[in-house]
Coordinates of C-alpha atoms in Angstrom, one line a residue:
X1 CA -14.5 4.1 23.3
X2 CA -11.8 1.8 21.2
X3 CA -13.7 0.4 18.2
X4 CA -11.5 -3.1 16.7
X5 CA -11.1 -3.6 13.4
X6 CA -9.6 -7.2 12.1
X7 CA -7.4 -7.3 9.0
X8 CA -8.5 -9.8 5.9
X9 CA -6.3 -11.2 3.4
X10 CA -4.9 -9.0 0.7
X11 CA -6.3 -10.2 -2.6
X12 CA -6.6 -8.5 -5.8
X13 CA -10.6 -8.7 -5.7
X14 CA -10.7 -7.1 -2.5
X15 CA -8.2 -4.5 -2.8
X16 CA -9.2 -3.4 -6.4
X17 CA -11.0 0.0 -5.3
X18 CA -8.2 1.1 -3.6
X19 CA -5.4 0.1 -6.0
X20 CA -3.3 -3.0 -7.5
X21 CA -2.0 -6.1 -5.6
X22 CA 1.6 -6.7 -7.2
X23 CA 2.4 -10.3 -6.9
X24 CA 3.5 -13.1 -9.1
X25 CA 0.9 -15.5 -9.3
X26 CA -0.6 -17.6 -12.3
X27 CA -3.6 -14.9 -12.7
X28 CA -1.5 -12.2 -13.5
X29 CA -0.3 -11.8 -17.4
X30 CA 3.3 -13.8 -17.6
X31 CA 5.5 -15.1 -20.2
X32 CA 8.8 -16.5 -20.7
X33 CA 11.8 -14.3 -21.4
X34 CA 15.7 -14.4 -21.8
X35 CA 15.8 -17.7 -23.6
X36 CA 13.4 -19.5 -21.3
X37 CA 15.3 -18.6 -18.2
X38 CA 13.0 -16.0 -16.9
X39 CA 9.2 -15.9 -16.1
X40 CA 8.0 -12.3 -16.6
X41 CA 5.0 -10.9 -14.6
X42 CA 3.9 -8.4 -16.8
X43 CA 1.9 -5.0 -16.1
X44 CA 1.3 -5.5 -12.4
X45 CA 0.4 -1.8 -11.5
X46 CA -0.6 1.4 -13.1
X47 CA 2.0 4.0 -12.1
X48 CA 0.2 7.1 -12.3
X49 CA 2.6 10.1 -11.6
X50 CA 2.3 12.7 -14.5
X51 CA 0.2 15.4 -13.0
X52 CA 1.7 18.8 -12.9
X53 CA 5.3 17.5 -14.7
X54 CA 5.9 14.6 -12.4
X55 CA 8.4 12.0 -12.4
X56 CA 9.2 8.5 -11.0
X57 CA 10.8 8.5 -7.7
X58 CA 12.1 5.0 -6.5
X59 CA 12.7 4.7 -3.1
X60 CA 13.4 2.5 -0.1
X61 CA 11.1 3.0 3.2
X62 CA 12.7 1.3 6.4
X63 CA 9.8 0.8 8.9
X64 CA 9.7 0.0 12.7
X65 CA 6.9 -1.9 13.8
X66 CA 4.5 -0.2 15.9
X67 CA 3.5 -1.7 19.4
X68 CA 0.1 -3.9 19.2
X69 CA -2.7 -3.6 19.4
X70 CA -2.3 -0.6 16.7
X71 CA -4.1 2.4 17.2
X72 CA -4.9 4.1 13.6
X73 CA -3.6 7.7 14.6
X74 CA -3.4 9.1 10.8
X75 CA -4.4 8.6 7.2
X76 CA -2.8 10.4 4.2
X77 CA -3.3 10.5 0.5
X78 CA -1.3 11.4 -2.7
X79 CA -3.8 13.6 -4.7
X80 CA -0.9 14.1 -7.8
X81 CA 0.3 10.2 -8.2
X82 CA -0.1 6.7 -7.5
X83 CA 2.4 5.2 -4.4
X84 CA 3.9 1.5 -4.7
X85 CA 5.2 -0.3 -1.7
X86 CA 6.9 -3.7 -2.4
X87 CA 8.3 -5.4 0.4
X88 CA 12.1 -6.2 0.1
X89 CA 12.0 -9.1 2.7
X90 CA 10.4 -12.1 4.0
X91 CA 7.8 -10.1 6.8
X92 CA 4.3 -9.5 6.5
X93 CA 2.9 -6.5 6.9
X94 CA -0.3 -4.6 7.5
X95 CA -2.3 -2.2 4.8
X96 CA -4.7 0.0 6.0
X97 CA -7.0 2.4 3.2
X98 CA -10.0 4.2 2.8
X99 CA -11.6 5.1 -0.5
X100 CA -10.4 8.4 -2.5
X101 CA -12.5 11.5 -2.0
X102 CA -13.9 13.0 1.4
X103 CA -12.5 10.7 4.2
X104 CA -15.0 8.6 6.1
X105 CA -13.5 6.6 9.2
X106 CA -16.3 4.0 8.7
X107 CA -14.9 2.9 5.5
X108 CA -11.2 2.1 6.6
X109 CA -10.4 -1.6 5.8
X110 CA -7.2 -3.3 7.0
X111 CA -5.6 -6.1 5.0
X112 CA -2.9 -8.6 6.1
X113 CA -0.1 -8.8 3.4
X114 CA 2.7 -11.5 2.9
X115 CA 6.1 -11.0 2.1
X116 CA 5.3 -12.0 -1.8
X117 CA 2.6 -9.3 -2.3
X118 CA 3.2 -5.3 -2.8
X119 CA 0.4 -2.7 -3.0
X120 CA 0.3 0.3 -5.3
X121 CA -2.4 2.9 -4.0
X122 CA -4.3 4.6 -6.9
X123 CA -4.0 8.1 -6.7
X124 CA -6.2 10.1 -4.1
X125 CA -6.5 6.6 -2.1
X126 CA -6.3 7.4 1.9
X127 CA -3.8 4.9 3.3
X128 CA -1.5 4.6 6.7
X129 CA 2.1 4.8 6.4
X130 CA 3.7 1.1 5.9
X131 CA 3.0 -1.1 9.2
X132 CA 5.9 -3.6 9.1
X133 CA 4.7 -6.4 11.9
X134 CA 7.2 -8.7 13.2
X135 CA 10.5 -6.7 12.5
X136 CA 12.1 -4.0 10.8
X137 CA 11.1 -4.0 7.4
X138 CA 12.0 -2.5 4.1
X139 CA 9.9 -1.7 1.2
X140 CA 11.0 -0.5 -2.4
X141 CA 8.6 2.6 -3.0
X142 CA 7.8 3.9 -6.3
X143 CA 5.8 7.2 -6.2
X144 CA 5.6 10.7 -7.6
X145 CA 8.4 13.8 -7.5
X146 CA 7.8 17.0 -9.1
X147 CA 5.7 20.2 -8.5
X148 CA 2.6 20.7 -6.4
X149 CA 1.6 19.5 -3.0
X150 CA 1.2 15.6 -3.2
X151 CA 0.5 14.6 0.3
X152 CA -2.7 15.3 2.5
X153 CA -2.8 14.4 6.0
X154 CA -5.2 13.7 8.6
X155 CA -4.8 12.9 12.4
X156 CA -7.0 10.7 14.1
X157 CA -8.0 10.2 17.5
X158 CA -6.6 6.4 17.9
X159 CA -9.9 5.2 18.7
X160 CA -10.1 2.7 15.9
X161 CA -7.3 -0.2 16.6
X162 CA -6.4 -3.0 14.6
X163 CA -7.0 -6.5 16.2
X164 CA -3.7 -8.3 17.2
X165 CA -2.5 -10.6 14.3

């Protein structure tokens, strides 16, 4: 039996249990630099990669949209570091998360992010891989490299589906 989950808008308050929303807006700490020609939106996410002599990696992930409605068939978490995704184009995307700790399928939440919003998953937050919506999409990804196993993956039965947006 399928159970449908409806995406909600991605906001800083709604997402704070899972990580940081990375976006340039008036609520962000911001100030002018470079002789007044640049507005700096400062300290938007806590990059946490130091466990087990970790180091920061900067990557680009290219995501292909899945057929809709999207069945949630997996979740993953990174116990040794945070992981940030910043869209590099103009496409919206979906963010699927569940709280850190023991996984509970009933606590999955889905957010609709626009192209001006990135996310930074806190260490241990369960999440789905990038879910591009309208077309192939690139994401700048900042995460952890180094010693230790930093990716736990769970396979799900796909009975939870995301309502078409």
